[in-house]
PDB file of C-alpha atoms and ligand atoms in Angstrom:
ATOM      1  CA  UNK A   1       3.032  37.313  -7.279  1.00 70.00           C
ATOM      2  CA  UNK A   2       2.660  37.950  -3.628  1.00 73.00           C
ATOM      3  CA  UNK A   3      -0.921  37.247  -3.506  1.00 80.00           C
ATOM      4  CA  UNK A   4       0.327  33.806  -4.895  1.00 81.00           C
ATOM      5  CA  UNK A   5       2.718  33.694  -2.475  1.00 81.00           C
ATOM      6  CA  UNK A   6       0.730  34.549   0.100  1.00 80.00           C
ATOM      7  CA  UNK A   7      -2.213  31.405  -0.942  1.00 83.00           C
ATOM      8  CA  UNK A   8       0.759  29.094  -0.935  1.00 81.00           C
ATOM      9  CA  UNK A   9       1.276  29.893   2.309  1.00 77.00           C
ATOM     10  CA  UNK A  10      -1.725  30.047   3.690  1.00 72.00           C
ATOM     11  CA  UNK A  11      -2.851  27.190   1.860  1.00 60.00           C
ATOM     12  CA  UNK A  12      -0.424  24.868   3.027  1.00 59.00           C
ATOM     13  CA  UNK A  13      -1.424  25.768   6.652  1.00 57.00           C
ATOM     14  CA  UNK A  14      -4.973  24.487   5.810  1.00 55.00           C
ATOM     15  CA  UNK A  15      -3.908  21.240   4.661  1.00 52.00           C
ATOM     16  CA  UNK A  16      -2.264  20.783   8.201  1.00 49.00           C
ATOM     17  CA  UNK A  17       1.628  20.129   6.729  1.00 51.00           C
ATOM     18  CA  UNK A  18       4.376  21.366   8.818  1.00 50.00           C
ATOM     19  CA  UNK A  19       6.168  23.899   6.858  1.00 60.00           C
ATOM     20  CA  UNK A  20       9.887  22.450   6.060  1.00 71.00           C
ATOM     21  CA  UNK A  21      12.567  24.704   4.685  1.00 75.00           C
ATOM     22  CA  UNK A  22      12.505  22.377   1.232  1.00 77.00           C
ATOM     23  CA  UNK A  23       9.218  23.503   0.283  1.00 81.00           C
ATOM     24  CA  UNK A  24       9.744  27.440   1.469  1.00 82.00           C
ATOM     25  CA  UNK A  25      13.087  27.135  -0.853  1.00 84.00           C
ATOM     26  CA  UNK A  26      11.065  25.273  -4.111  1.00 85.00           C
ATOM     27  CA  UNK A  27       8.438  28.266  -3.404  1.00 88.00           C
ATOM     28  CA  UNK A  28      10.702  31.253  -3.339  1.00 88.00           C
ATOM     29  CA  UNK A  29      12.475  29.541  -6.453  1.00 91.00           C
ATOM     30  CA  UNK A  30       9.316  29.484  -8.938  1.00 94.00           C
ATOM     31  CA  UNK A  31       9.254  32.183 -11.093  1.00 95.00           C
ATOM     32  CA  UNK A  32       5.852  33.755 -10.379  1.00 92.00           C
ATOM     33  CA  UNK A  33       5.741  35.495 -14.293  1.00 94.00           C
ATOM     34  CA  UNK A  34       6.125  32.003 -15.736  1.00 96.00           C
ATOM     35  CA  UNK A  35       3.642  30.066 -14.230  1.00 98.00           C
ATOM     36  CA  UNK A  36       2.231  27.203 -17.027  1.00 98.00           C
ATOM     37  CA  UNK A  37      -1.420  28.599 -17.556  1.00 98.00           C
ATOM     38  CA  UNK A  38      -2.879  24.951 -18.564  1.00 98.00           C
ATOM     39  CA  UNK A  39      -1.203  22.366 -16.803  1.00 99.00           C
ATOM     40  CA  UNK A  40      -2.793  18.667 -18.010  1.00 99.00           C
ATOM     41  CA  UNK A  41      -2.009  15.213 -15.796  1.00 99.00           C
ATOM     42  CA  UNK A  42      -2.359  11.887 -16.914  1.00 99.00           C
ATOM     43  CA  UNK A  43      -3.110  10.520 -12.833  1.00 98.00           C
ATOM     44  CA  UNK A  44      -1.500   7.098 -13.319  1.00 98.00           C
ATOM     45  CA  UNK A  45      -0.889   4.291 -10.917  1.00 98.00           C
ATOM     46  CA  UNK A  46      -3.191   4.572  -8.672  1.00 98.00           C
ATOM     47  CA  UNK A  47      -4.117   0.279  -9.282  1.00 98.00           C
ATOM     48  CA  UNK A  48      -0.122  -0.008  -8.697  1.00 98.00           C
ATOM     49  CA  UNK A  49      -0.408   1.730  -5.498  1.00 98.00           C
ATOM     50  CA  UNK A  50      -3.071  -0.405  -3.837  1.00 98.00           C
ATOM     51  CA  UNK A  51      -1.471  -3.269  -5.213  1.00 98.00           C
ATOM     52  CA  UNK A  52       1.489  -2.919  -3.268  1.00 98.00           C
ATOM     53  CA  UNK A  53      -0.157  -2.218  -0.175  1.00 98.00           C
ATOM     54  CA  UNK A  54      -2.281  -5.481  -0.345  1.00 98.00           C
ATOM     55  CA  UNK A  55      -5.555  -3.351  -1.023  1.00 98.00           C
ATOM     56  CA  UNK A  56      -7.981  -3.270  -3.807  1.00 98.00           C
ATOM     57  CA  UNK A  57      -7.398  -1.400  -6.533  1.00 98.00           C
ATOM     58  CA  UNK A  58     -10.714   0.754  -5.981  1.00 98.00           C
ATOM     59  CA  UNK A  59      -8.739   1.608  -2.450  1.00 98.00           C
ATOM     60  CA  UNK A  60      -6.346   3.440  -4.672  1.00 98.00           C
ATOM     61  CA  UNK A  61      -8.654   5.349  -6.749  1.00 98.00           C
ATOM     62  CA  UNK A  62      -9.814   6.706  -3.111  1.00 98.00           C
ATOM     63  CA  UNK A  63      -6.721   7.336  -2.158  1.00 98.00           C
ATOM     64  CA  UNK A  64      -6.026   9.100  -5.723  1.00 98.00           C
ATOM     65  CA  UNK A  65      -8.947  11.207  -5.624  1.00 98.00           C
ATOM     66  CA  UNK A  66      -7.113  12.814  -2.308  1.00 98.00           C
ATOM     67  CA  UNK A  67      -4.733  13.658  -4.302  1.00 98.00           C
ATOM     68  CA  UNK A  68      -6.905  15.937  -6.499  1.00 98.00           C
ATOM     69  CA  UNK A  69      -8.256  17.339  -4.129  1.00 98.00           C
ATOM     70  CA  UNK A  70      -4.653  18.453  -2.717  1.00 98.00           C
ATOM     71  CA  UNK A  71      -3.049  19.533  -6.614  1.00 98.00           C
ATOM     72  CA  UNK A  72      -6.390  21.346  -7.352  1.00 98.00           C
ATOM     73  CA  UNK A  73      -5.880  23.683  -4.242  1.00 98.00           C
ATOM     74  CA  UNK A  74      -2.417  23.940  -5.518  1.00 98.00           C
ATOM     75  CA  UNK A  75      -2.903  25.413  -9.166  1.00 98.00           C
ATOM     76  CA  UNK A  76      -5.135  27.209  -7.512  1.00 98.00           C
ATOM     77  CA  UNK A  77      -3.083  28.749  -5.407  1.00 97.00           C
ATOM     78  CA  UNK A  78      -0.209  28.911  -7.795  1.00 97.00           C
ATOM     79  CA  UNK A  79      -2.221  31.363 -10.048  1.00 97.00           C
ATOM     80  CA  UNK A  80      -2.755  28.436 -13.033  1.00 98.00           C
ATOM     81  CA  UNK A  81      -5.579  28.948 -15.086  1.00 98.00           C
ATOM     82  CA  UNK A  82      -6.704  25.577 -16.385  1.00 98.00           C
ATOM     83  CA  UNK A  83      -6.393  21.903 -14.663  1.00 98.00           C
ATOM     84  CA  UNK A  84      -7.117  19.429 -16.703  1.00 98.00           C
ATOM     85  CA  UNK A  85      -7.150  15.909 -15.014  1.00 98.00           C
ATOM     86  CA  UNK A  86      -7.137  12.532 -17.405  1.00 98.00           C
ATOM     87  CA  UNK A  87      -9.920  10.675 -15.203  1.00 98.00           C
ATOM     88  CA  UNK A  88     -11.428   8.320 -17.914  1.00 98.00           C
ATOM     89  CA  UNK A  89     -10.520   7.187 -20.900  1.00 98.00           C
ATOM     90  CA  UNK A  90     -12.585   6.010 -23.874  1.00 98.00           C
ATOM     91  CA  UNK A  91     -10.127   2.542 -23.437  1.00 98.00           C
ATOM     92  CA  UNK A  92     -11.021   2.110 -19.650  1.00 98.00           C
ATOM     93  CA  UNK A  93     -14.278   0.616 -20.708  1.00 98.00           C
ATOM     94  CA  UNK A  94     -12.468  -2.440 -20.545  1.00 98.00           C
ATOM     95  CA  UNK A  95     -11.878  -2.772 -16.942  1.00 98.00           C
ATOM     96  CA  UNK A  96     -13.743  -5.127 -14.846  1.00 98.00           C
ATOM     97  CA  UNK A  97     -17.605  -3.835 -14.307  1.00 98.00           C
ATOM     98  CA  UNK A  98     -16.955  -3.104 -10.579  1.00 98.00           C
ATOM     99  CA  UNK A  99     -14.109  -1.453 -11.102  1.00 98.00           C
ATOM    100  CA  UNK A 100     -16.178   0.966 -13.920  1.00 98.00           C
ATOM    101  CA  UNK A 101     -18.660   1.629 -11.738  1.00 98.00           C
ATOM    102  CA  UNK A 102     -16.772   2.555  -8.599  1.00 98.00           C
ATOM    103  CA  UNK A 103     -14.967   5.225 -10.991  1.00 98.00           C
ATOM    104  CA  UNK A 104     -18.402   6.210 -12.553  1.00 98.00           C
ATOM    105  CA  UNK A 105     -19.644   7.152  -9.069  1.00 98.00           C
ATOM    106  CA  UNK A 106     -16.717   9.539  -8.133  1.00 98.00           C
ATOM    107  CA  UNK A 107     -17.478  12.611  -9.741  1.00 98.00           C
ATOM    108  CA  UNK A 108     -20.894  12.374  -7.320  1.00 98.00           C
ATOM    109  CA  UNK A 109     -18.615  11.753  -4.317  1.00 98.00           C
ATOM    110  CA  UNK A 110     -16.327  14.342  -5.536  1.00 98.00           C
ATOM    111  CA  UNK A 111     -19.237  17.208  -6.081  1.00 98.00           C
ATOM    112  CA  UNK A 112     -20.581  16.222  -2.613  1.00 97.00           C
ATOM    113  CA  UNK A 113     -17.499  16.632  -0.776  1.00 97.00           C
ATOM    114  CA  UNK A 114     -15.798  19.879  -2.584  1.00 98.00           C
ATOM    115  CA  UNK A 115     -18.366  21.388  -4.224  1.00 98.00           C
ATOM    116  CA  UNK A 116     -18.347  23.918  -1.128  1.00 98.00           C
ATOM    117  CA  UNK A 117     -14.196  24.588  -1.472  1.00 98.00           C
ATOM    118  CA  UNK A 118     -14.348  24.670  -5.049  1.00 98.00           C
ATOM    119  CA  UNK A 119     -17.018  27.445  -4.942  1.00 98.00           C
ATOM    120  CA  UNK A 120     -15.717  29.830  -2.321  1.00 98.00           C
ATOM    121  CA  UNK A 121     -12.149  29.322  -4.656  1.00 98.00           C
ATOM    122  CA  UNK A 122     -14.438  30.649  -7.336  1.00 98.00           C
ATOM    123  CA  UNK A 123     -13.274  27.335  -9.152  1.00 98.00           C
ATOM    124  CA  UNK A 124     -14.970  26.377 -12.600  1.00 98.00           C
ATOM    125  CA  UNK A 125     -15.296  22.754 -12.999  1.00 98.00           C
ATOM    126  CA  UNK A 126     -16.098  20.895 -17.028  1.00 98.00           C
ATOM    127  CA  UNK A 127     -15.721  18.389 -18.571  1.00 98.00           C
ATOM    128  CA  UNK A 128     -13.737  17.191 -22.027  1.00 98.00           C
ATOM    129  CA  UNK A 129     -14.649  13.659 -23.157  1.00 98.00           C
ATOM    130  CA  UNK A 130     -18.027  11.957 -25.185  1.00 98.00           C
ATOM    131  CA  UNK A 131     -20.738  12.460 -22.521  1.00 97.00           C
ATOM    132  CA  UNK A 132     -23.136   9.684 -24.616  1.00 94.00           C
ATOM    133  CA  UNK A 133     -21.792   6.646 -23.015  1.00 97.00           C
ATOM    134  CA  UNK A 134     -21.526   8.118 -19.251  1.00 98.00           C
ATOM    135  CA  UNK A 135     -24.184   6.811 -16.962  1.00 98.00           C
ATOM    136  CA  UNK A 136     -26.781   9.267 -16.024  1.00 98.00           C
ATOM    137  CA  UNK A 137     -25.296   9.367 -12.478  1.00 98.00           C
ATOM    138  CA  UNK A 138     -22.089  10.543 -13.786  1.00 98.00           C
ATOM    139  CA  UNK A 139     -23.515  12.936 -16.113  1.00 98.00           C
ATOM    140  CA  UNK A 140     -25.750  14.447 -13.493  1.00 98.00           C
ATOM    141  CA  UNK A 141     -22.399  14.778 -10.777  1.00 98.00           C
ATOM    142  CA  UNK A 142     -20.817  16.875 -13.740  1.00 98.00           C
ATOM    143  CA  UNK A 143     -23.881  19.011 -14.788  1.00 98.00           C
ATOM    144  CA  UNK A 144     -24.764  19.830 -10.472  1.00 98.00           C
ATOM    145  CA  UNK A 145     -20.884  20.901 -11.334  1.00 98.00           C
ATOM    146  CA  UNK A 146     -21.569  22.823 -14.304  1.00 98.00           C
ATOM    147  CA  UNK A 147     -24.686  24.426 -12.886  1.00 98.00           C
ATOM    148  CA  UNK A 148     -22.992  25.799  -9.402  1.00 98.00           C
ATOM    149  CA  UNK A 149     -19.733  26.647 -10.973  1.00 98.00           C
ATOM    150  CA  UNK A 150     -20.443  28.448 -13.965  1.00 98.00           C
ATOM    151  CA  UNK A 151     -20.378  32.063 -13.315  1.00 98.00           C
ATOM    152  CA  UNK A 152     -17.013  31.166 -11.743  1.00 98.00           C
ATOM    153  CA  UNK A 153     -14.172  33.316 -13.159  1.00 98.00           C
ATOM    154  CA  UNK A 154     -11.021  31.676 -11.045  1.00 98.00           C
ATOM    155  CA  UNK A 155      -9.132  28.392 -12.192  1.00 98.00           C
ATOM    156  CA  UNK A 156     -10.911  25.947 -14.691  1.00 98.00           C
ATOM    157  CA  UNK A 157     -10.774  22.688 -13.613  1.00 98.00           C
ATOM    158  CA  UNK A 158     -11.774  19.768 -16.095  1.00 98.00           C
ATOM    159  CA  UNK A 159     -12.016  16.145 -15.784  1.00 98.00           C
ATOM    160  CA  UNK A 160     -11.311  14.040 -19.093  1.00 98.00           C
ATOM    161  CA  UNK A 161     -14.211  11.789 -18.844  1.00 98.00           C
ATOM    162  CA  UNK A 162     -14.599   8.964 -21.196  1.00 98.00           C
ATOM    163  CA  UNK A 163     -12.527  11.242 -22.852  1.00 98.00           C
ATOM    164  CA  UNK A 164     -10.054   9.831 -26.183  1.00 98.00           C
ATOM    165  CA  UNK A 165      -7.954  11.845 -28.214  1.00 98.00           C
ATOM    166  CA  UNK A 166      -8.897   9.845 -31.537  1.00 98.00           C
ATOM    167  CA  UNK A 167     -12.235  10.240 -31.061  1.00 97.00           C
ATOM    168  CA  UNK A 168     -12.601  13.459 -30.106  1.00 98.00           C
ATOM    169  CA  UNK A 169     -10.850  14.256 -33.547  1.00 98.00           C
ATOM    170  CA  UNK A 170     -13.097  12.230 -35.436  1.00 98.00           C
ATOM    171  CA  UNK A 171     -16.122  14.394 -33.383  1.00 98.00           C
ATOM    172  CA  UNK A 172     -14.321  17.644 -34.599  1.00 98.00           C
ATOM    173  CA  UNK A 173     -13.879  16.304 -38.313  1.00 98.00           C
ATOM    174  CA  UNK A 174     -17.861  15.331 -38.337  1.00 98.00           C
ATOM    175  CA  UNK A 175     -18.730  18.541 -36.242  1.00 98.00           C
ATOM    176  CA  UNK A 176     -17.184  20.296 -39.395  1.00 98.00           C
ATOM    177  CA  UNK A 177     -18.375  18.556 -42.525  1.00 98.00           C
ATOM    178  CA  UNK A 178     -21.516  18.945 -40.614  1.00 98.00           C
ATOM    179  CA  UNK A 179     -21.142  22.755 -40.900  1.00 98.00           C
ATOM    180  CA  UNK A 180     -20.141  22.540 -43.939  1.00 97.00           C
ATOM    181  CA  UNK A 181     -23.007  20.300 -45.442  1.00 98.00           C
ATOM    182  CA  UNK A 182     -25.456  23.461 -43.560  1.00 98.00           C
ATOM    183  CA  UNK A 183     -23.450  26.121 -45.439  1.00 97.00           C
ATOM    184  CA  UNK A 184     -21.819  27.216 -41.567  1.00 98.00           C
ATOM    185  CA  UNK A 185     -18.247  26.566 -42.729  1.00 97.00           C
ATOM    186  CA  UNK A 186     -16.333  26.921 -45.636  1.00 97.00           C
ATOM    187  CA  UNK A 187     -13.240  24.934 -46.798  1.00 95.00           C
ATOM    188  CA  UNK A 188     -11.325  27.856 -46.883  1.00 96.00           C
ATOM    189  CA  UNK A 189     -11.984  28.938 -43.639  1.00 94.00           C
ATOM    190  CA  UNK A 190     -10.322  25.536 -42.247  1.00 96.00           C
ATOM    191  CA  UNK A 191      -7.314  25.745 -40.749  1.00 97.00           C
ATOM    192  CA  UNK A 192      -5.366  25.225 -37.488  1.00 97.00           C
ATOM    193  CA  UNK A 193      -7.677  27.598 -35.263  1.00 97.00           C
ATOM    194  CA  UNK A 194     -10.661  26.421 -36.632  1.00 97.00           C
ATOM    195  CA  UNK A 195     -10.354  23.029 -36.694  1.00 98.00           C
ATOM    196  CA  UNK A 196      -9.083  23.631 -32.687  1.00 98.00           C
ATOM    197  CA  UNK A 197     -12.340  24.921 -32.091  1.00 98.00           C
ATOM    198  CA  UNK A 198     -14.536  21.605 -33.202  1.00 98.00           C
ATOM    199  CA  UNK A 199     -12.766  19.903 -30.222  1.00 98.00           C
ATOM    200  CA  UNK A 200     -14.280  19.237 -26.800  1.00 98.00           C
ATOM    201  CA  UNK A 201     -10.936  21.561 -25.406  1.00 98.00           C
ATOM    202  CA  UNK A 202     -12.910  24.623 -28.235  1.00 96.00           C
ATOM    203  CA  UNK A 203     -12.073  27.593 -25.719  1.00 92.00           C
ATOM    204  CA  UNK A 204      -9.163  26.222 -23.695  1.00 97.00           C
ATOM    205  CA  UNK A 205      -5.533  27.171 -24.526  1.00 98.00           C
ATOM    206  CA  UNK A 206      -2.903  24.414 -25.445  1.00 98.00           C
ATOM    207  CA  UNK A 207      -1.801  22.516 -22.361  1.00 98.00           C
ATOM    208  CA  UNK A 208       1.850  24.138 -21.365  1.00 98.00           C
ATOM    209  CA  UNK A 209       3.018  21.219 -18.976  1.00 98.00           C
ATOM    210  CA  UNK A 210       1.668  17.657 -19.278  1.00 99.00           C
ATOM    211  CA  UNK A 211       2.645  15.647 -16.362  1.00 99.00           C
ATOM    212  CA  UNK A 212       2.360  11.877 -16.235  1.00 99.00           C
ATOM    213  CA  UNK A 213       2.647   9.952 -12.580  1.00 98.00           C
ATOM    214  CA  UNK A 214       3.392   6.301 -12.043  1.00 98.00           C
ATOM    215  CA  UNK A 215       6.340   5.458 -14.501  1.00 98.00           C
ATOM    216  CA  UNK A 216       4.814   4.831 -17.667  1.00 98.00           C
ATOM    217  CA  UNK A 217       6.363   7.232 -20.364  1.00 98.00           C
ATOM    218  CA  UNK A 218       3.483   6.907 -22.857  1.00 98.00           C
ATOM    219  CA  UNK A 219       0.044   9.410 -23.668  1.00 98.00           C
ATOM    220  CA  UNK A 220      -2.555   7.325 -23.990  1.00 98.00           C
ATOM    221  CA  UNK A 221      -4.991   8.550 -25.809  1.00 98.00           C
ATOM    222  CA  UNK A 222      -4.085  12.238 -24.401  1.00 98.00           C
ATOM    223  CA  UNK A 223      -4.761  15.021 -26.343  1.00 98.00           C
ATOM    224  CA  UNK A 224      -2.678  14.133 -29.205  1.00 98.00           C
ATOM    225  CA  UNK A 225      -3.416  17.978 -30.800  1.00 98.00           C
ATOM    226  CA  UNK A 226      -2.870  19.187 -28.054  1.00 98.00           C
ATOM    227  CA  UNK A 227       0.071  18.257 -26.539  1.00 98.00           C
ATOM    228  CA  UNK A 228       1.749  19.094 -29.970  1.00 98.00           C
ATOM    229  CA  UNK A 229       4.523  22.202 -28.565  1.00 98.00           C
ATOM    230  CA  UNK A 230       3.464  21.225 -24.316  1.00 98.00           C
ATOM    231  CA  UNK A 231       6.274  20.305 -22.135  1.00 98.00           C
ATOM    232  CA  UNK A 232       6.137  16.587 -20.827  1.00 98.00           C
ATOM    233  CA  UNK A 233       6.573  15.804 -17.765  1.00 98.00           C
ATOM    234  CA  UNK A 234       6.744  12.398 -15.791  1.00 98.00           C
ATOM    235  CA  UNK A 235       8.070  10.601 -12.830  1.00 98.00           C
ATOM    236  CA  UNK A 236       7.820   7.306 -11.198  1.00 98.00           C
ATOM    237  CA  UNK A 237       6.028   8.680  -8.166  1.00 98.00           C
ATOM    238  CA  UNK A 238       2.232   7.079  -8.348  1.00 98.00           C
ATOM    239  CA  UNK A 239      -0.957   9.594  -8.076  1.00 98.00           C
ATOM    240  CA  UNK A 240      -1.669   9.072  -4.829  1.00 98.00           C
ATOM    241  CA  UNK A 241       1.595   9.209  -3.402  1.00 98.00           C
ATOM    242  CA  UNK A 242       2.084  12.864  -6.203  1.00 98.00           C
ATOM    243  CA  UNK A 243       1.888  15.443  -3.630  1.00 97.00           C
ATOM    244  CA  UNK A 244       2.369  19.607  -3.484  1.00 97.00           C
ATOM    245  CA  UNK A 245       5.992  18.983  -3.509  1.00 96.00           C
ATOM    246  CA  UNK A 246       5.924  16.589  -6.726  1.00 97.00           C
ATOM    247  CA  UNK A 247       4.036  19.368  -8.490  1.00 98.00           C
ATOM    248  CA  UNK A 248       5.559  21.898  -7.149  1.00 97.00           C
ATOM    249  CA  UNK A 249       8.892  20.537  -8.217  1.00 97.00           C
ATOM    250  CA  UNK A 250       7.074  19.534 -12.107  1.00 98.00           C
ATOM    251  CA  UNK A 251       6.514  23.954 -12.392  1.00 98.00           C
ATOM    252  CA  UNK A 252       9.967  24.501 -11.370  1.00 97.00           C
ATOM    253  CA  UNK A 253      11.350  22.032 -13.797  1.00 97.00           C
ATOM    254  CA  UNK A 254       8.854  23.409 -16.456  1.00 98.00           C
ATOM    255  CA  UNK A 255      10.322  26.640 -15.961  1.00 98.00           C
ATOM    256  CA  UNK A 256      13.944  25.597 -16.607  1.00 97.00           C
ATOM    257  CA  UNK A 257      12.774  24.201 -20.396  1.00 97.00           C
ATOM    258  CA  UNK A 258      13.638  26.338 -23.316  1.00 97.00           C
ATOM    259  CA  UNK A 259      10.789  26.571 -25.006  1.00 97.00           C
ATOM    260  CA  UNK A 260      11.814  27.379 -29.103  1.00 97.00           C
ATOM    261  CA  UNK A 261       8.354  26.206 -30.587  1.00 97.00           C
ATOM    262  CA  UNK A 262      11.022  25.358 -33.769  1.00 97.00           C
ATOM    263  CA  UNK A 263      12.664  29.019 -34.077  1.00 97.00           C
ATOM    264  CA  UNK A 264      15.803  29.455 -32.552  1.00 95.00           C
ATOM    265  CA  UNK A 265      16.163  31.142 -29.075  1.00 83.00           C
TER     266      UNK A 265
HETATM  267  C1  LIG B   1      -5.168   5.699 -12.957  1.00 54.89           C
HETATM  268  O1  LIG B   1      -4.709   4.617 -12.248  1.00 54.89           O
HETATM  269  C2  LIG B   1      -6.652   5.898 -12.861  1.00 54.89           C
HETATM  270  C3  LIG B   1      -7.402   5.510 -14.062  1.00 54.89           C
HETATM  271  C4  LIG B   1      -6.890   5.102 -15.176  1.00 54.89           C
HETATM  272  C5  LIG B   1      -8.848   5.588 -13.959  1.00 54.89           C
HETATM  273  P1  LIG B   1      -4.780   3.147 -12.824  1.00 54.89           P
HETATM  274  O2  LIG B   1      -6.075   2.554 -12.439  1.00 54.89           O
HETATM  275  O3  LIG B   1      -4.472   3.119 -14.274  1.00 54.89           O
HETATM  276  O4  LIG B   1      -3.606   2.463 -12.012  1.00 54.89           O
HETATM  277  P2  LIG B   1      -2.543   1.437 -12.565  1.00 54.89           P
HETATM  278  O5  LIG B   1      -1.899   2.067 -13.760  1.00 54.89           O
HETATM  279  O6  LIG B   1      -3.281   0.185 -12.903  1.00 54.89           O
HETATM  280  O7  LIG B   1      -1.581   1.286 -11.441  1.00 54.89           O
HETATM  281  C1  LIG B   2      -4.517   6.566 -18.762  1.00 54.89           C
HETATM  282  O1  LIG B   2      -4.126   5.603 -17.857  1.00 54.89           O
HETATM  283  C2  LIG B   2      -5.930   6.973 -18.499  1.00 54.89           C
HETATM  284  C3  LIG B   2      -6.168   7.720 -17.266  1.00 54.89           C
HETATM  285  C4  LIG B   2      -5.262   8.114 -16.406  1.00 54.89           C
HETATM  286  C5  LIG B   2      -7.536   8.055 -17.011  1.00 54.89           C
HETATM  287  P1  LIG B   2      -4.233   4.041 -18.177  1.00 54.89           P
HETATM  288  O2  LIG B   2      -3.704   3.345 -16.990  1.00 54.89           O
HETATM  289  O3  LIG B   2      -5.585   3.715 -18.616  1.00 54.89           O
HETATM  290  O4  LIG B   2      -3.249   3.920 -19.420  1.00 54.89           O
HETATM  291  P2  LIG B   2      -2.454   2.667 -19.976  1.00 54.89           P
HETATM  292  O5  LIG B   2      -3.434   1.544 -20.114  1.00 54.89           O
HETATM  293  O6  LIG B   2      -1.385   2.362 -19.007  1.00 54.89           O
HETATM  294  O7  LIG B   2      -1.899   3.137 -21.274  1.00 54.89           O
HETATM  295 MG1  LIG B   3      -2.799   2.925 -15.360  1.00 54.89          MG
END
């Protein structure tokens, strides 16, 4: 708990904010035992953002992708062991082609810039999503991440990429009949924890806290197993304008929820 403390701290010094009493009080409020250990975000509005300033909407993917890199150091520093960020999805395809492409390059930009950070943080950094359709520039970003991060025992950070929740069911439901056709699986064996396994999240726990930015109170697409018992989360703020203190303030109100799973408390 102090050691989180402590990263919070110093962490905040790094990004260059002045400390305010607000954010000293939000800290010393979180309850250090009951940090979420997979927190999931749906970054919306980034489009929105740009919009309203008269810019392109690619200006507010760049201005979004600040943003990660400010939350990541965050769960990081809070202690959180998976960050999963919705980056893709399998219905974004239908964006103009410029637009596509500008997002396809990102994970490049994104490994060029951080890749040094996200190493000495002892980060790990997947992906969940269909990798056939990504371009091979994408796919390569990911696997330079894969390669450099993987012994890396700290907080797992994966991007969604051309990642949908329908589809990655569908790829667990063939991934099984598969084994089952090649005598790997049996029908009794399949149940809740096995069937968990045949999706792209296999290893990863349930998400705890799934926070949505930019108004829209919908999933999209979002880990519809997943998100079965998570906490949701959303406000009207838009990605790149979600800073420490929005998240911040998403854990504390995460840690006020009752969570009863369906028993009583
Ligand atoms: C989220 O912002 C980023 C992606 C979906 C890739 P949007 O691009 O959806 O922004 P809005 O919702 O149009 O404002
Ligand atoms: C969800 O946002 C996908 C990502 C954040 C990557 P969208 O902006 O694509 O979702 P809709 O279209 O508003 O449902
Ligand atoms: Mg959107």
């Amino acid at each position: 708990m102090l050691e989180a403390l402590k990263r919070l701290f110093r962490g905040h010094q790094e990004i260059g904010v002045t400390s305010d009493t607000d954010r000293s009080e939000t800290i010393k409020q979180l309850k250090f035992g009951q940090i979420p250990k997979h927190v999931a975000i749906i970054m919306d509005g980034n489009g929105r953002w740009a919009a309203k300033r008269g810019l392109p909407r690619i200006a507010g993917h760049q201005a979004g992708m600040k943003t990660v890199r400010e939350i990541v150091r965050v769960a990081d520093d809070l202690g959180i062991e998976v960050l999963t960020l919705y980056s893709f999805s399998t219905e974004n395809w239908k964006r103009p082609r410029d637009e596509v492409n500008f997002l396809m390059k990102l994970p490049q930009e994104f490994f060029n810039s951080e890749i040094k950070e996200l190493k000495s943080r002892n980060i790990r950094v997947e992906m969940v999503g269909s990798e056939s359709q990504l371009p091979g520039f994408t796919m390569s970003a990911i696997n330079q991440f894969r390669e450099e991060t993987k012994e890396n025992t700290g907080l797992q950070l994966n991007f969604a990429m051309n990642y949908g929740s329908r589809s990655e069911i569908l790829y667990a439901v063939e991934g099984m009949l598969r084994d089952q056709a090649g005598g790997h699986l049996d029908i009794d064996e399949v149940n809740e924890e096995t069937f968990a396994r045949y999706l792209y999240t296999r290893d990863l726990p349930d998400p705890d806290l799934m926070i949505r930015t930019s108004g829209e109170i919908r999933i999209s697409n979002f880990m519809l197993w997943q998100l079965a018992y998570s906490e949701l989360w959303f406000t009207e703020t838009a990605w790149p304008d979600f800073k420490e203190k929005s998240f911040l303030q998403a854990i504390q109100d995460y840690q006020r929820r009752s969570r009863r799973y369906g028993a009583l408390k």
